[in-house]
Each structure stands twice: as C-alpha cells, then as structure tokens.
Amino acid sequence: MLLSPGYRRLLLLCVLLGVPIALACFFFVGLQHQLQHWVWTSLPEAAGYDTPPWWWPLPALVLAGLVLAPIVTRMPGAGGHLPVNGLGGPPVGPKALPGAVLAALATLPLGVVLGPEAPLMAVGSGLALLAVRRAGAGGDQRAGAILATAGSTAAISTILGGPVAAAVLLIEGAGLAGAQMVVLLLPCLLASATGSLVFTGFGQWTGLKIGALALPDLPPAANPDAGDFLWGVPTAALIAVLITLARELGHRTVSWTRRHTAVRTVACATAVGVCVAAYALITGRSPAEAALSGQAALAQLAADPHAWPVGALIALVACKGLAWGIALGSLRGGPIFPSVLLGTATAMACSGLPGFGVTPALALGVAAAAAAVTGLPLSSAVLAVLLTGGDAYDQMPLIVTASVVSFIVSQLVRRTEPETAPRSAAGAAA
C-alpha cells in the first residue's frame, strides 16, 4: 500500500490540505484570543476596573449558556463532541462544522473552563472531509477516514508544540499496530508538519497571538533527587484522583442534561460562573485565573510560582476543578488544557514540602494531569517534555514516573463509564 500510486497521491493531498487547515485554525484561534482579551481585559478597563471584578464571570457565563443552548438543541452536530468523552468520537463532518465553530467562538471567550483543542480538531476533520467530497472521492470511506484523521492531527499540532506531540498522541491513541500504524501515521505527520509551519509563519507575519499551550518562562533548572520522587509519586496519584473525580462529575452532568437540555445547559453555565466568582471572592485575585482554558494562568504560574500563595493554589484547584467537571458534561470545548493547569497547581501547592523542588513539581504536574485526562501516558510524558524545554532532560525520569503512576491510579479510581464514551481521549479520533 505504501508504494501504490493512490497512497502517494493521498500523501500529497495531506501536504496540500495542511496549508488551508492551518490557516483556518490560525484565524480561528486568533479570533478566539482577541475576543477573550476583549471580554476579560478591554471591557473591564473600559468599565473602570484594573482587573475583572469578582462578579464578572456571572453575566459572562450566563450569556455563554444562553448562546450555547440553541446550538446544542437545534444545530446539526449539537455543537461538537462532549468534552467529558475526551477528544474522540466520529470525525466532525461539514454539516456539523458550523455548529462546532460557533459554539467555540461564542462561548470559550466568555470564560467556559475548557480548551480550544476539540474545536480545532473539528475544524481539521470537517475541512478535510469537505475537500474529499469536493474532489469527488467521498465514496472512498477509507481514504476519507485517513484524511479526516490527518486533518484533525494537523489542527491540534498547532497548539500542542508541533507535529511530534500530535504524532505520538495519534500512535498511542489509535490502538493500531505494524503496517496499519504506518499507513495512518505518515499522512498525519505530513499534514501536521505543514500545518505547524504555516501556523508559525502566519504568527510572525500578522503578530496575532494564538494562545498555544507553552511555558516561555520556567523556574530555575534543578535535578530531581530522592525527595522529589518521595513526594512526587503521591502527588501524581493525588492529581489522578482529582482529575478522575472531576470527570466523574462530568459524566453525572451529562446524565442530568439529557432532559430539558436547553434549560439545564444554561444552569450548568451559570454554575461554572458561580465557581469562578467564588475563587475571586475567596482569594481576592482575578477571576480570569479560574476561568477560560488556563493557558495564560499556567504560563504565569510557571514563570513566578512564588507569587501564588498555597491557599490561592488550593482555591484554584477546588473552584476551577468543580467548574471544569460541570463544563465537561454540559458545555463544548477541549478537556486537556484546564486539566494541565489543575495538575500543575496541585503539584505547586505541594512543592513546599521538604525536599520537593518547584521545577520537578511543575514537570510532574503537567505529565500526571495529561495522563489522567487522556489515558495516554506516553503522549502525556512527551507533552511535558516539550513544555519544560531545556529542563526536560533532567526531569524525564520523574516525568515518566508521574505519567505512569497517574495513569494507573486513574484507572483504579475511575468508575465504569457509559458504553458510548470513547476508549481514550484520542482513540476514536484516530
């Protein structure tokens, strides 16, 4: 199959598709970031506030629920996959794509505690399937499935540090083996590499910020020692328990919103706003830290962890974790980014323990949270390595250990999920 003319044409098509998909994702994320900045920075300043007041999330999240309710109940595709089911599920087709894009752009900037990764994958798969149908190849289901997966991989690679993380996520989540793996992997690598190149180039050319998951500033490098492992292993287990319990809340929320979906969607969005406002009231800090996907707060926490009191970190984990659990089963977006912030905040709150360093805590927090929410320990370790940059070499033993411990503990804690839920965060998408 690898040497057949049809497969070579498929690889070329994936390279060509990577360009328009990356452009679409770039402007999608750029617009979302601009709307988010307007809601949480420009508008409060225009109203005379240096930072958003504690009550700011309440009207914003109520509005998000009112906007999302008709999308979920009336538009094709119901606004995209439920985030509690991970990033999986059938590829989003062209008919369902407008609802998924509208749900993300209209609600994520208002403070929904979810990330942009799932809507981006919907954009990638929807555009790829649309291209297949326009080319008259819609009857070839196998080629369509490969192109849809390549489109999703190209899209998510733009915010996960490049094609390597996306490819590893695909390898681990696909559940394939041998030659079948290579057949699917090569198109995804080409599409994601092309997409990442276009995304980076347009970012430099336009100056628009895209809000990718990145840590530009990190604590000073420090090699992990016995104390880091002594405290790191139970901390990774704690993170797994917290993330898994929040996901269980998401599953219960799904069951609750099956009836009277529109009204209960608004109620859930309002509950998310209450949780975010409670964080601001308890800590006296900006509610934006507990709202949104968490990329900005994660970068601030990594750059200056000592600026966050332990009490504020505990309040962030409690309030944002509760809000995230509710949003997982009722709103639309991606589950990974907020979970990474929750895991990092938990680890940072524990970093004051004797012999536990800040840099090892940061690294294991990212890996443990990602492994718990995705069920993909290798992909989670790679993501943590990419985020920690030059410090990754020394932290890799702790990163891998935390990822494995978190994965095992989450499997032990997790209750039986509904049969309709995907096997993992990426498995069904692959």
Coordinates of C-alpha atoms in Angstrom, one line a residue:
M1 CA 0.0 0.0 0.0
L2 CA 2.8 2.4 0.8
L3 CA 4.2 2.1 -2.7
S4 CA 0.9 2.3 -4.5
P5 CA 0.2 5.4 -6.7
G6 CA -3.1 6.0 -4.8
Y7 CA -1.3 6.2 -1.4
R8 CA 1.3 8.6 -2.8
R9 CA -1.4 10.9 -4.1
L10 CA -3.0 10.7 -0.6
L11 CA 0.2 11.8 1.0
L12 CA 0.5 14.7 -1.4
L13 CA -3.1 15.7 -0.7
C14 CA -2.3 15.7 3.0
V15 CA 0.5 18.1 2.5
L16 CA -1.7 20.4 0.4
L17 CA -4.6 20.1 3.0
G18 CA -2.2 21.1 5.8
V19 CA -2.0 24.6 4.5
P20 CA -5.7 25.6 4.4
I21 CA -6.4 23.7 7.6
A22 CA -3.6 25.6 9.4
L23 CA -4.8 28.9 8.0
A24 CA -8.3 28.2 9.2
C25 CA -7.1 27.1 12.6
F26 CA -4.8 30.1 12.9
F27 CA -7.6 32.7 12.3
F28 CA -10.0 30.6 14.4
V29 CA -7.6 30.7 17.4
G30 CA -6.6 34.2 16.7
L31 CA -10.2 35.4 16.7
Q32 CA -10.9 33.5 19.9
H33 CA -7.9 35.0 21.6
Q34 CA -8.9 38.5 20.6
L35 CA -12.5 38.0 21.8
Q36 CA -11.1 36.6 25.1
H37 CA -8.9 39.7 25.5
W38 CA -11.8 42.0 24.8
V39 CA -14.1 40.2 27.4
W40 CA -11.5 39.9 30.2
T41 CA -9.2 42.9 29.7
S42 CA -10.5 45.6 27.4
L43 CA -14.1 45.6 28.6
P44 CA -13.3 45.7 32.3
E45 CA -10.8 48.5 31.7
A46 CA -13.4 50.4 29.8
A47 CA -15.7 50.0 32.8
G48 CA -13.1 51.4 35.1
Y49 CA -11.6 48.2 36.6
D50 CA -7.9 47.3 36.5
T51 CA -8.8 43.6 36.7
P52 CA -12.2 42.0 36.2
P53 CA -14.3 42.2 39.5
W54 CA -15.3 39.1 41.3
W55 CA -18.8 39.1 39.8
W56 CA -17.6 39.5 36.2
P57 CA -17.9 35.7 35.4
L58 CA -21.6 35.6 36.4
P59 CA -23.1 37.5 33.5
A60 CA -20.5 36.2 31.1
L61 CA -21.2 32.6 31.8
V62 CA -25.0 33.1 31.8
L63 CA -24.6 34.6 28.3
A64 CA -22.5 31.7 27.3
G65 CA -25.2 29.3 28.4
L66 CA -27.9 31.2 26.6
V67 CA -25.9 31.2 23.4
L68 CA -24.9 27.6 23.6
A69 CA -28.4 26.2 24.4
P70 CA -30.0 26.6 20.9
I71 CA -26.8 25.4 19.3
V72 CA -26.8 22.2 21.3
T73 CA -30.5 21.6 20.8
R74 CA -31.1 22.7 17.2
M75 CA -28.0 22.8 15.1
P76 CA -26.5 19.7 13.4
G77 CA -23.9 18.0 15.5
A78 CA -25.0 19.7 18.7
G79 CA -22.1 22.0 18.8
G80 CA -19.4 19.2 18.7
H81 CA -18.3 16.4 21.0
L82 CA -19.0 16.4 24.7
P83 CA -15.6 17.2 26.3
V84 CA -16.1 14.5 29.0
N85 CA -15.6 12.0 26.3
G86 CA -12.2 13.3 25.5
L87 CA -11.1 14.3 22.0
G88 CA -12.6 11.2 20.5
G89 CA -15.7 10.3 18.6
P90 CA -16.5 10.3 14.9
P91 CA -14.9 13.0 12.8
V92 CA -17.0 16.1 12.6
G93 CA -18.4 16.4 9.1
P94 CA -19.0 19.5 7.0
K95 CA -22.7 19.8 8.1
A96 CA -21.8 19.7 11.8
L97 CA -18.8 22.0 11.5
P98 CA -20.6 25.4 11.7
G99 CA -22.2 24.5 15.0
A100 CA -18.9 23.4 16.5
V101 CA -17.2 26.6 15.3
L102 CA -20.0 28.8 16.5
A103 CA -20.2 27.1 19.9
A104 CA -16.5 27.5 20.5
L105 CA -16.2 31.1 19.3
A106 CA -19.3 32.2 21.1
T107 CA -18.7 30.6 24.5
L108 CA -15.0 29.9 25.1
P109 CA -14.0 33.6 25.2
L110 CA -16.8 34.2 27.8
G111 CA -15.0 32.1 30.4
V112 CA -16.0 28.5 29.7
V113 CA -13.5 26.3 31.6
L114 CA -12.5 24.3 28.5
G115 CA -9.7 24.5 25.9
P116 CA -9.7 25.0 22.1
E117 CA -8.2 21.7 21.2
A118 CA -11.5 19.8 20.4
P119 CA -13.0 22.6 18.3
L120 CA -9.7 22.8 16.4
M121 CA -9.8 19.1 15.7
A122 CA -13.4 19.5 14.4
V123 CA -12.2 22.2 12.0
G124 CA -9.4 20.0 10.8
S125 CA -11.6 16.9 10.2
G126 CA -14.5 18.9 8.8
L127 CA -12.4 20.8 6.2
A128 CA -10.6 17.5 5.2
L129 CA -13.9 15.7 4.6
L130 CA -15.2 18.7 2.7
A131 CA -12.2 18.6 0.4
V132 CA -12.7 14.9 -0.2
R133 CA -16.3 15.4 -1.2
R134 CA -15.4 18.3 -3.4
A135 CA -12.8 16.2 -5.1
G136 CA -15.4 13.6 -5.8
A137 CA -13.8 10.9 -3.6
G138 CA -16.5 10.8 -1.0
G139 CA -17.2 7.2 -1.8
D140 CA -13.8 6.0 -0.6
Q141 CA -14.5 5.7 3.1
R142 CA -11.0 4.5 4.0
A143 CA -9.3 7.5 2.3
G144 CA -11.9 9.8 3.9
A145 CA -11.2 8.4 7.3
I146 CA -7.4 8.8 6.9
L147 CA -7.8 12.4 5.6
A148 CA -10.1 13.3 8.4
T149 CA -7.6 12.0 11.0
A150 CA -4.8 13.8 9.2
G151 CA -6.8 17.0 9.3
S152 CA -7.5 16.7 13.0
T153 CA -3.8 15.9 13.7
A154 CA -2.7 18.9 11.6
A155 CA -5.1 21.1 13.6
I156 CA -4.2 20.0 17.1
S157 CA -0.4 20.0 16.3
T158 CA -0.7 23.8 16.0
I159 CA -1.3 24.2 19.8
L160 CA 0.5 21.2 21.2
G161 CA 4.0 22.2 20.5
G162 CA 4.3 20.9 16.9
P163 CA 3.8 17.6 14.9
V164 CA 5.8 15.4 17.3
A165 CA 3.4 15.6 20.2
A166 CA 0.4 15.2 17.8
A167 CA 2.0 12.2 16.1
V168 CA 2.8 10.5 19.4
L169 CA -0.8 11.2 20.6
L170 CA -2.0 9.5 17.4
I171 CA 0.3 6.5 17.7
E172 CA -0.8 5.8 21.3
G173 CA -4.4 6.6 20.8
A174 CA -5.0 4.8 17.5
G175 CA -4.7 1.3 19.0
L176 CA -3.3 0.0 15.7
A177 CA -0.1 -2.0 15.1
G178 CA 2.5 -2.8 12.5
A179 CA 1.9 -1.7 8.9
Q180 CA -1.5 -0.3 9.7
M181 CA 0.1 2.2 12.0
V182 CA 2.5 3.4 9.3
V183 CA -0.3 3.8 6.8
L184 CA -2.2 6.2 9.1
L185 CA 0.9 7.9 10.7
L186 CA 2.6 9.2 7.5
P187 CA -0.3 11.3 6.3
C188 CA -0.8 12.7 9.8
L189 CA 2.9 13.6 10.1
L190 CA 2.9 15.4 6.8
A191 CA -0.3 17.3 7.4
S192 CA 0.7 18.3 10.9
A193 CA 4.2 19.4 9.9
T194 CA 2.8 21.5 7.1
G195 CA 0.2 23.0 9.4
S196 CA 2.7 23.8 12.1
L197 CA 5.0 25.6 9.6
V198 CA 2.1 27.7 8.3
F199 CA 0.8 28.5 11.8
T200 CA 4.3 29.7 12.9
G201 CA 4.8 31.8 9.8
F202 CA 1.5 33.5 10.0
G203 CA 2.0 34.2 13.7
Q204 CA 5.2 36.1 12.9
W205 CA 3.8 37.8 9.9
T206 CA 0.5 39.1 11.4
G207 CA 1.6 39.5 15.0
L208 CA -1.6 37.8 16.3
K209 CA -1.4 35.8 19.4
I210 CA -2.7 32.2 19.1
G211 CA -2.8 31.1 22.8
A212 CA -0.9 27.8 22.2
L213 CA 0.0 25.8 25.2
A214 CA 3.5 27.0 26.0
L215 CA 5.7 27.9 29.0
P216 CA 8.0 30.7 27.8
D217 CA 9.5 31.2 31.3
L218 CA 10.3 28.4 33.7
P219 CA 11.7 28.1 37.3
P220 CA 15.5 27.6 37.5
A221 CA 16.6 24.2 36.5
A222 CA 17.1 21.6 39.2
N223 CA 17.9 17.9 39.0
P224 CA 15.3 15.7 40.7
D225 CA 16.5 13.9 43.8
A226 CA 15.1 11.3 46.2
G227 CA 12.9 13.9 47.9
D228 CA 11.3 14.8 44.6
F229 CA 10.4 11.2 44.0
L230 CA 9.3 10.7 47.6
W231 CA 6.8 13.5 47.3
G232 CA 6.3 13.3 43.6
V233 CA 4.8 9.9 43.4
P234 CA 1.9 10.5 45.9
T235 CA 1.4 14.0 44.3
A236 CA 0.9 12.3 40.9
A237 CA -1.5 9.9 42.5
L238 CA -3.4 12.8 44.1
I239 CA -3.6 14.6 40.8
A240 CA -5.0 11.5 39.1
V241 CA -7.7 11.2 41.8
L242 CA -8.7 14.8 41.5
I243 CA -8.9 14.7 37.7
T244 CA -10.8 11.4 37.7
L245 CA -13.3 12.7 40.2
A246 CA -13.9 15.8 38.1
R247 CA -14.5 13.6 35.1
E248 CA -17.0 11.5 37.1
L249 CA -18.8 14.8 37.9
G250 CA -18.8 15.4 34.1
H251 CA -20.5 12.1 33.4
R252 CA -23.2 12.8 36.0
T253 CA -23.7 16.2 34.4
V254 CA -24.2 14.5 31.0
S255 CA -27.0 12.3 32.5
W256 CA -28.6 15.3 34.1
T257 CA -28.7 17.4 31.0
R258 CA -30.2 14.8 28.8
R259 CA -33.7 16.0 29.8
H260 CA -34.6 19.7 29.5
T261 CA -31.3 20.2 27.7
A262 CA -31.6 23.9 26.9
V263 CA -32.6 25.0 30.4
R264 CA -30.1 22.8 32.1
T265 CA -27.3 23.9 29.8
V266 CA -27.9 27.5 30.9
A267 CA -28.0 26.3 34.5
C268 CA -24.6 24.5 34.2
A269 CA -23.0 27.5 32.6
T270 CA -24.3 29.6 35.4
A271 CA -22.9 27.1 38.0
V272 CA -19.5 27.4 36.2
G273 CA -19.7 31.2 36.6
V274 CA -20.5 30.8 40.3
C275 CA -17.5 28.6 40.9
V276 CA -15.2 31.1 39.1
A277 CA -16.7 34.0 41.1
A278 CA -16.2 32.1 44.3
Y279 CA -12.5 31.8 43.5
A280 CA -12.2 35.5 43.1
L281 CA -14.1 36.2 46.3
I282 CA -12.0 33.7 48.3
T283 CA -8.6 34.8 47.1
G284 CA -9.1 38.4 46.1
R285 CA -7.4 37.6 42.8
S286 CA -8.7 38.0 39.3
P287 CA -11.5 35.6 38.3
A288 CA -9.8 35.2 34.9
E289 CA -7.3 32.8 36.6
A290 CA -10.0 30.3 37.2
A291 CA -12.0 31.0 34.0
L292 CA -11.1 30.1 30.5
S293 CA -8.8 27.2 29.4
G294 CA -5.9 28.1 31.6
Q295 CA -3.0 28.7 29.1
A296 CA -2.3 32.2 30.4
A297 CA -2.6 31.2 34.1
L298 CA -0.3 28.2 33.5
A299 CA 2.3 30.4 32.0
Q300 CA 2.1 32.9 34.9
L301 CA 2.3 30.1 37.4
A302 CA 5.4 28.6 35.7
A303 CA 7.1 32.0 35.4
D304 CA 6.6 33.1 39.0
P305 CA 5.3 30.2 41.2
H306 CA 6.1 32.0 44.4
A307 CA 3.6 34.8 43.6
W308 CA 0.8 32.3 44.3
P309 CA 0.2 31.6 48.0
V310 CA -0.6 27.9 48.8
G311 CA -4.1 29.0 49.8
A312 CA -4.7 30.5 46.4
L313 CA -3.5 27.4 44.7
I314 CA -5.8 25.2 46.7
A315 CA -8.7 27.5 46.0
L316 CA -7.9 27.4 42.3
V317 CA -7.8 23.6 42.3
A318 CA -11.1 23.4 44.2
C319 CA -13.1 26.1 42.3
K320 CA -11.7 25.6 38.8
G321 CA -11.8 21.8 39.3
L322 CA -15.5 21.9 40.1
A323 CA -16.2 24.3 37.3
W324 CA -14.3 22.1 34.9
G325 CA -16.2 19.0 36.0
I326 CA -19.5 20.7 35.3
A327 CA -18.4 22.1 32.0
L328 CA -17.1 18.6 30.8
G329 CA -20.6 17.3 30.7
S330 CA -22.6 20.3 29.5
L331 CA -20.6 22.8 27.6
R332 CA -18.4 22.5 24.5
G333 CA -14.6 22.6 24.2
G334 CA -11.5 20.6 24.9
P335 CA -10.7 18.9 28.2
I336 CA -6.8 18.9 28.2
F337 CA -5.7 22.5 28.8
P338 CA -7.7 23.1 32.1
S339 CA -6.6 19.7 33.4
V340 CA -3.0 20.6 32.9
L341 CA -3.4 23.8 34.9
L342 CA -5.2 21.9 37.7
G343 CA -2.4 19.3 37.9
T344 CA 0.3 21.9 37.9
A345 CA -1.5 24.0 40.6
T346 CA -1.8 20.9 42.7
A347 CA 1.9 20.0 42.3
M348 CA 2.9 23.6 43.0
A349 CA 0.8 23.6 46.2
C350 CA 2.8 20.5 47.3
S351 CA 6.2 21.9 46.2
G352 CA 6.8 23.5 49.6
L353 CA 7.1 20.1 51.2
P354 CA 10.7 19.3 52.5
G355 CA 12.9 18.2 49.6
F356 CA 10.3 18.8 46.9
G357 CA 11.5 21.3 44.2
V358 CA 9.4 23.7 42.2
T359 CA 10.8 22.7 38.8
P360 CA 10.2 18.9 39.4
A361 CA 6.7 19.7 40.7
L362 CA 5.9 21.7 37.5
A363 CA 7.1 18.9 35.2
L364 CA 5.3 16.1 37.0
G365 CA 2.1 18.2 37.4
V366 CA 1.8 18.5 33.6
A367 CA 2.5 14.9 32.9
A368 CA 0.3 13.5 35.6
A369 CA -2.7 15.7 34.7
A370 CA -2.4 14.9 31.0
A371 CA -2.1 11.2 31.6
A372 CA -5.2 11.2 33.9
V373 CA -7.4 13.1 31.5
T374 CA -6.3 11.4 28.2
G375 CA -5.4 7.9 29.4
L376 CA -2.3 8.2 27.2
P377 CA 0.8 8.1 29.4
L378 CA 3.4 8.2 26.6
S379 CA 1.7 11.2 24.9
S380 CA 1.4 12.9 28.3
A381 CA 5.1 12.4 29.0
V382 CA 6.1 13.8 25.6
L383 CA 3.8 16.9 26.1
A384 CA 5.5 17.5 29.5
V385 CA 9.0 17.2 27.9
L386 CA 8.1 19.7 25.2
L387 CA 6.7 22.2 27.6
T388 CA 9.6 22.1 30.0
G389 CA 12.1 22.6 27.2
G390 CA 15.7 22.6 28.3
D391 CA 14.9 21.3 31.7
A392 CA 13.3 18.2 30.3
Y393 CA 16.4 16.1 30.1
D394 CA 17.0 16.1 33.8
Q395 CA 13.3 15.8 34.6
M396 CA 12.5 12.9 32.3
P397 CA 12.7 10.1 34.9
L398 CA 10.3 12.0 37.1
I399 CA 8.0 12.9 34.2
V400 CA 7.7 9.3 33.0
T401 CA 7.2 8.0 36.6
A402 CA 4.5 10.6 37.3
S403 CA 2.7 9.8 34.0
V404 CA 2.6 6.1 34.6
V405 CA 1.6 6.5 38.3
S406 CA -1.2 8.9 37.3
F407 CA -2.4 6.6 34.5
I408 CA -2.6 3.5 36.8
V409 CA -4.3 5.4 39.7
S410 CA -6.9 7.0 37.4
Q411 CA -7.7 3.5 36.0
L412 CA -8.2 2.2 39.6
V413 CA -10.3 5.2 40.7
R414 CA -12.4 5.6 37.5
R415 CA -15.8 4.1 37.7
T416 CA -17.4 2.3 34.7
E417 CA -18.1 4.9 32.1
P418 CA -21.0 4.9 29.7
E419 CA -20.6 2.5 26.8
T420 CA -20.9 5.4 24.4
A421 CA -17.8 7.0 25.7
P422 CA -14.6 6.6 23.6
R423 CA -11.8 4.4 24.9
S424 CA -9.5 7.3 25.3
A425 CA -9.1 11.0 24.5
A426 CA -7.7 10.3 21.1
G427 CA -8.5 6.8 20.2
A428 CA -11.8 7.3 18.5
A429 CA -10.5 10.3 16.6
A430 CA -7.7 8.3 15.2

